[in-house]
Amino acid sequence: MEKTTRICGATPDRIEVRGKDLVGELMGQLSFTEMFLLQLLGREASRLQMSIVDAVLVTIMEHGLVPSVLASRLTLLGAPESYQGAVAAGLLGVGDRFAGTASECAVLLDRIAGAPADQREALAVRIVEEHRREKRPLPGFGHPTHKGGDPRVEKLIAIAEAAGAPGDFIAALRLLEASMARVVGKVVPANVSSAIAAVLREAELPAEVMRGVVLVARCAGLVGHLHEETTRPIAGEMWKLVEREFPYEWT
Amino acid sequence: MEKTTRICGATPDRIEVRGKDLVGELMGQLSFTEMFLLQLLGREASRLQMSIVDAVLVTIMEHGLVPSVLASRLTLLGAPESYQGAVAAGLLGVGDRFAGTASECAVLLDRIAGAPADQREALAVRIVEEHRREKRPLPGFGHPTHKGGDPRVEKLIAIAEAAGAPGDFIAALRLLEASMARVVGKVVPANVSSAIAAVLREAELPAEVMRGVVLVARCAGLVGHLHEETTRPIAGEMWKLVEREFPYEWT
Amino acid sequence: MEKTTRICGATPDRIEVRGKDLVGELMGQLSFTEMFLLQLLGREASRLQMSIVDAVLVTIMEHGLVPSVLASRLTLLGAPESYQGAVAAGLLGVGDRFAGTASECAVLLDRIAGAPADQREALAVRIVEEHRREKRPLPGFGHPTHKGGDPRVEKLIAIAEAAGAPGDFIAALRLLEASMARVVGKVVPANVSSAIAAVLREAELPAEVMRGVVLVARCAGLVGHLHEETTRPIAGEMWKLVEREFPYEWT
Amino acid sequence: MEKTTRICGATPDRIEVRGKDLVGELMGQLSFTEMFLLQLLGREASRLQMSIVDAVLVTIMEHGLVPSVLASRLTLLGAPESYQGAVAAGLLGVGDRFAGTASECAVLLDRIAGAPADQREALAVRIVEEHRREKRPLPGFGHPTHKGGDPRVEKLIAIAEAAGAPGDFIAALRLLEASMARVVGKVVPANVSSAIAAVLREAELPAEVMRGVVLVARCAGLVGHLHEETTRPIAGEMWKLVEREFPYEWT
């Protein structure tokens, strides 16, 4: 059983994070994203990791008035004394339905990229067929709004490639996409979740930290919405609208 | 009553944030911190804002096994299926006691920096005296651990000055510090909360968004702790320790 | 510094709560409300306390599609894997704006009921005048919907009186109501929050536990809404409605 | 798509819950548990349901300084302004690990009780064998503390039987217990989770609402701990203890 932490220790004179002196080695020298990666992974981030993680965080910070944003703004309406409560309420909706697919897809990409090169294509087809047979959606494919292909997907991949990504996980994503087209008989485009999975794996982030990356980006997004809610409130009107449009009925 | 949001809108072809095309103008071009400031304030961040906000986020991301980290790790122990629940539990403890002083101090700095130059010193003394009279602590002064002065304070100020901060809020902080020494009769050093308040005001962030900045940094810190908890768990041992050391007693 | 808890201890053979054997003395013998009061106050509840607390819990369990219910249902939409996350998100909106007035009003009732009998009327007038002068609403008076008087108020008082409440706090509430009419010049009826404050004080529950009573009732209410959301979902439609009615606008 | 709620509607004159007038038919006439069941299930609770649900709520309200209680108390330490935040943080730890087994076990009990009477025994054995083969624990069996059998189990069953439970689900639990003994070769006693599952199924509560019942009981338990934390604080000492016993280590 562990009895220590390897992240941070503070004495009156020194705060040390992952072996570095916070004041002397980190403050003023690292960007937020570099510090986040150091804290998360326990080692200095590479240039490639930084570019990819920054691009991913920028990509998913905002998507408008999604359910988690509504929950956050409605919570502030009832509890204006607790900003952190409103942020927490918003993050609680960043769950499996919208935010879980990146890590699920990453597990599939790991299987493909981990196979011998000449077996990857067949494996991708097999994975797609399995999901079809068990009537499970392939995680990270299809989108209710962006039916013709999500514009963020190719952009993320281009950013990763320009930053020098080795390419095995992007190639695995392409194999899944091609297998989908072959098995299903029509193009079902990769969505932003699988693209995030592919580029974060290129950056050597394991599947199990992907939800954490999403939460950090969404936390920043929620803070912006709460600031708007404070200065141009809409939650009260939302409430009235919902009460009017979803009446009580008992028969 | 407002009936719109000015943050983000998505159509099948285009996601727009604060008037910018996410794919064409933001992804791959902005760092996390630039995107966060655009989303929060509705305009492009200046070089000065970026440097200061990055420094602040790096400064407060980690402080070891503080109560909010313990709450987060203990929550994951009971609900391993909900990563977002563990992050939310941790953020709920980022409340007035530890995270509220920055914005409270910012309000005082605003009063001083907003006064005519020749009246600021007298105003700072008056503020300190008021707090003494009403037996309220001056927000952002004194620290249980770093009694001789928190090493992060001067570093944050130096970073802000090197980045070209105009200096009015830093000067206001110095006036408060000098007034404390004069009124109390001994040095009570500014702590990291008042330094954060001063440098974020130099970056033109209003007092009411400071809690949000703290929450973003702490969210990233919690993600690191949850990753450690997943790979080197300690929450189970903490529980046993607390049960043993805080027994039930009824008489 | 305390180093013990006085609530509950468990050994392999015996679970003891507040000095009672859970299996032998509590299970099958206490109702939920009796157990809650034992756990909260550390002593057996009286008949009067039970009647009043049951009535209060019944009164505030449900109020339809209020903001905290919306937040809870929207959270389940995004995180169906975490029922507790959806409940927690709902409770986070049970804050000062809608749930804080009972304890604020209880503090005023305590002041009036604690004064010598012949000074209570004058004190009630003074309290109302103070609030008017400082332009603060008197906590527990007025209601946006039930303008002619909330039907729950008289019912709660009648239940408390029928159960044998001594009546000092109810009398204090009547004095505040009469003072409001006199000072403001028209009837501003007591709302359900001040009635809850009065009857819970009659039951000897201190002001600082009233929020807890509200949270327990609302927790039960949220569980009902989440069960409806699971079987007859509306959160997805709410989301679409809000997105349509609150469009993004940038100029 | 649903566009109504069937739980509660309020007009200025009347608040209606599940077809009943709150003021005229519910307040002062229903206990908390009756109201909770009406709100949850949409019909009046039977005497049997009331007895069983009260017994279950009493049983699981308290279990001492468990992780969710620690999280709740530590959260109040950092955010004393937000009582609801501390309750929410505590509930977030009421997750699959400790609170999920009741509903998982209920699904198994449903399968057994739903089979023709002469096939139930064989089915119970098959279920136990399946779990053994797949190396999954049988939900609701075994306990780290109460190794010789949890005293709450027989008590819950006795309460349900005394209240007139038909007995099919209790019988199914007995069959699982006997199958475990036969397959494993030693007695692995049913724990409180499976007993809760059995008696709540006797009360006709479906598996999917069991988590909700647990959350209501735990919410009440947390309120008691937060009241103790306010009056006899220990969270600060817990923090110091954990920091001392789990030091930072970097090598």
PDB file of N, CA, C and O in Angstrom, chain C residues 26-28 30-32, chain D residues 49-60 156 159-160 199:
ATOM      1  N   LEU C  26     -33.142   0.406  16.809  1.00  0.00           N
ATOM      2  CA  LEU C  26     -33.588   1.423  15.850  1.00  0.00           C
ATOM      3  C   LEU C  26     -34.307   0.834  14.631  1.00  0.00           C
ATOM      4  O   LEU C  26     -35.398   1.285  14.281  1.00  0.00           O
ATOM      5  N   MET C  27     -33.693  -0.146  13.976  1.00  0.00           N
ATOM      6  CA  MET C  27     -34.300  -0.722  12.765  1.00  0.00           C
ATOM      7  C   MET C  27     -35.673  -1.295  13.075  1.00  0.00           C
ATOM      8  O   MET C  27     -35.822  -2.075  14.026  1.00  0.00           O
ATOM      9  N   GLY C  28     -36.662  -0.939  12.281  1.00  0.00           N
ATOM     10  CA  GLY C  28     -37.999  -1.477  12.474  1.00  0.00           C
ATOM     11  C   GLY C  28     -38.782  -0.761  13.570  1.00  0.00           C
ATOM     12  O   GLY C  28     -39.974  -1.022  13.746  1.00  0.00           O
ATOM     13  N   LEU C  30     -37.972   2.874  14.356  1.00  0.00           N
ATOM     14  CA  LEU C  30     -38.021   4.303  14.077  1.00  0.00           C
ATOM     15  C   LEU C  30     -38.450   4.537  12.633  1.00  0.00           C
ATOM     16  O   LEU C  30     -38.103   3.777  11.732  1.00  0.00           O
ATOM     17  N   SER C  31     -39.195   5.608  12.428  1.00  0.00           N
ATOM     18  CA  SER C  31     -39.440   6.069  11.063  1.00  0.00           C
ATOM     19  C   SER C  31     -38.196   6.790  10.573  1.00  0.00           C
ATOM     20  O   SER C  31     -37.287   7.114  11.357  1.00  0.00           O
ATOM     21  N   PHE C  32     -38.152   7.083   9.271  1.00  0.00           N
ATOM     22  CA  PHE C  32     -37.043   7.865   8.717  1.00  0.00           C
ATOM     23  C   PHE C  32     -36.849   9.149   9.508  1.00  0.00           C
ATOM     24  O   PHE C  32     -35.715   9.503   9.872  1.00  0.00           O
TER      25      PHE C  32
ATOM     26  N   GLN D  49     -45.024  -1.334   1.990  1.00  0.00           N
ATOM     27  CA  GLN D  49     -43.958  -0.505   1.412  1.00  0.00           C
ATOM     28  C   GLN D  49     -43.374   0.451   2.443  1.00  0.00           C
ATOM     29  O   GLN D  49     -42.162   0.629   2.549  1.00  0.00           O
ATOM     30  N   MET D  50     -44.255   1.098   3.185  1.00  0.00           N
ATOM     31  CA  MET D  50     -43.821   2.041   4.216  1.00  0.00           C
ATOM     32  C   MET D  50     -42.906   1.408   5.244  1.00  0.00           C
ATOM     33  O   MET D  50     -41.864   1.946   5.585  1.00  0.00           O
ATOM     34  N   SER D  51     -43.316   0.248   5.755  1.00  0.00           N
ATOM     35  CA  SER D  51     -42.518  -0.404   6.802  1.00  0.00           C
ATOM     36  C   SER D  51     -41.139  -0.756   6.272  1.00  0.00           C
ATOM     37  O   SER D  51     -40.122  -0.556   6.935  1.00  0.00           O
ATOM     38  N   ILE D  52     -41.133  -1.307   5.067  1.00  0.00           N
ATOM     39  CA  ILE D  52     -39.851  -1.747   4.517  1.00  0.00           C
ATOM     40  C   ILE D  52     -38.955  -0.556   4.173  1.00  0.00           C
ATOM     41  O   ILE D  52     -37.766  -0.528   4.504  1.00  0.00           O
ATOM     42  N   VAL D  53     -39.521   0.453   3.524  1.00  0.00           N
ATOM     43  CA  VAL D  53     -38.674   1.586   3.118  1.00  0.00           C
ATOM     44  C   VAL D  53     -38.180   2.353   4.342  1.00  0.00           C
ATOM     45  O   VAL D  53     -37.008   2.750   4.403  1.00  0.00           O
ATOM     46  N   ASP D  54     -39.021   2.527   5.349  1.00  0.00           N
ATOM     47  CA  ASP D  54     -38.540   3.153   6.583  1.00  0.00           C
ATOM     48  C   ASP D  54     -37.383   2.349   7.182  1.00  0.00           C
ATOM     49  O   ASP D  54     -36.369   2.915   7.591  1.00  0.00           O
ATOM     50  N   ALA D  55     -37.555   1.025   7.230  1.00  0.00           N
ATOM     51  CA  ALA D  55     -36.498   0.191   7.818  1.00  0.00           C
ATOM     52  C   ALA D  55     -35.197   0.310   7.024  1.00  0.00           C
ATOM     53  O   ALA D  55     -34.107   0.396   7.603  1.00  0.00           O
ATOM     54  N   VAL D  56     -35.314   0.350   5.693  1.00  0.00           N
ATOM     55  CA  VAL D  56     -34.103   0.465   4.869  1.00  0.00           C
ATOM     56  C   VAL D  56     -33.442   1.827   5.071  1.00  0.00           C
ATOM     57  O   VAL D  56     -32.213   1.927   5.228  1.00  0.00           O
ATOM     58  N   LEU D  57     -34.230   2.874   5.084  1.00  0.00           N
ATOM     59  CA  LEU D  57     -33.666   4.216   5.270  1.00  0.00           C
ATOM     60  C   LEU D  57     -32.963   4.328   6.628  1.00  0.00           C
ATOM     61  O   LEU D  57     -31.880   4.914   6.732  1.00  0.00           O
ATOM     62  N   VAL D  58     -33.574   3.763   7.660  1.00  0.00           N
ATOM     63  CA  VAL D  58     -32.952   3.784   8.992  1.00  0.00           C
ATOM     64  C   VAL D  58     -31.639   2.993   8.971  1.00  0.00           C
ATOM     65  O   VAL D  58     -30.634   3.414   9.534  1.00  0.00           O
ATOM     66  N   THR D  59     -31.653   1.875   8.266  1.00  0.00           N
ATOM     67  CA  THR D  59     -30.484   0.984   8.252  1.00  0.00           C
ATOM     68  C   THR D  59     -29.246   1.634   7.645  1.00  0.00           C
ATOM     69  O   THR D  59     -28.128   1.456   8.132  1.00  0.00           O
ATOM     70  N   ILE D  60     -29.436   2.376   6.557  1.00  0.00           N
ATOM     71  CA  ILE D  60     -28.249   2.854   5.821  1.00  0.00           C
ATOM     72  C   ILE D  60     -27.952   4.325   6.015  1.00  0.00           C
ATOM     73  O   ILE D  60     -27.056   4.868   5.386  1.00  0.00           O
ATOM     74  N   LEU D 156     -33.418  -7.024   8.784  1.00  0.00           N
ATOM     75  CA  LEU D 156     -34.199  -6.470   7.672  1.00  0.00           C
ATOM     76  C   LEU D 156     -35.219  -7.485   7.166  1.00  0.00           C
ATOM     77  O   LEU D 156     -36.379  -7.156   6.899  1.00  0.00           O
ATOM     78  N   ILE D 159     -38.067  -7.884   9.600  1.00  0.00           N
ATOM     79  CA  ILE D 159     -38.995  -6.741   9.526  1.00  0.00           C
ATOM     80  C   ILE D 159     -39.922  -6.889   8.319  1.00  0.00           C
ATOM     81  O   ILE D 159     -41.137  -6.690   8.418  1.00  0.00           O
ATOM     82  N   ALA D 160     -39.339  -7.265   7.196  1.00  0.00           N
ATOM     83  CA  ALA D 160     -40.151  -7.414   5.977  1.00  0.00           C
ATOM     84  C   ALA D 160     -41.178  -8.533   6.144  1.00  0.00           C
ATOM     85  O   ALA D 160     -42.336  -8.396   5.748  1.00  0.00           O
ATOM     86  N   VAL D 199     -35.519  -6.927   0.243  1.00  0.00           N
ATOM     87  CA  VAL D 199     -36.707  -6.360   0.896  1.00  0.00           C
ATOM     88  C   VAL D 199     -37.319  -5.231   0.067  1.00  0.00           C
ATOM     89  O   VAL D 199     -38.548  -5.083   0.034  1.00  0.00           O
TER      90      VAL D 199
END
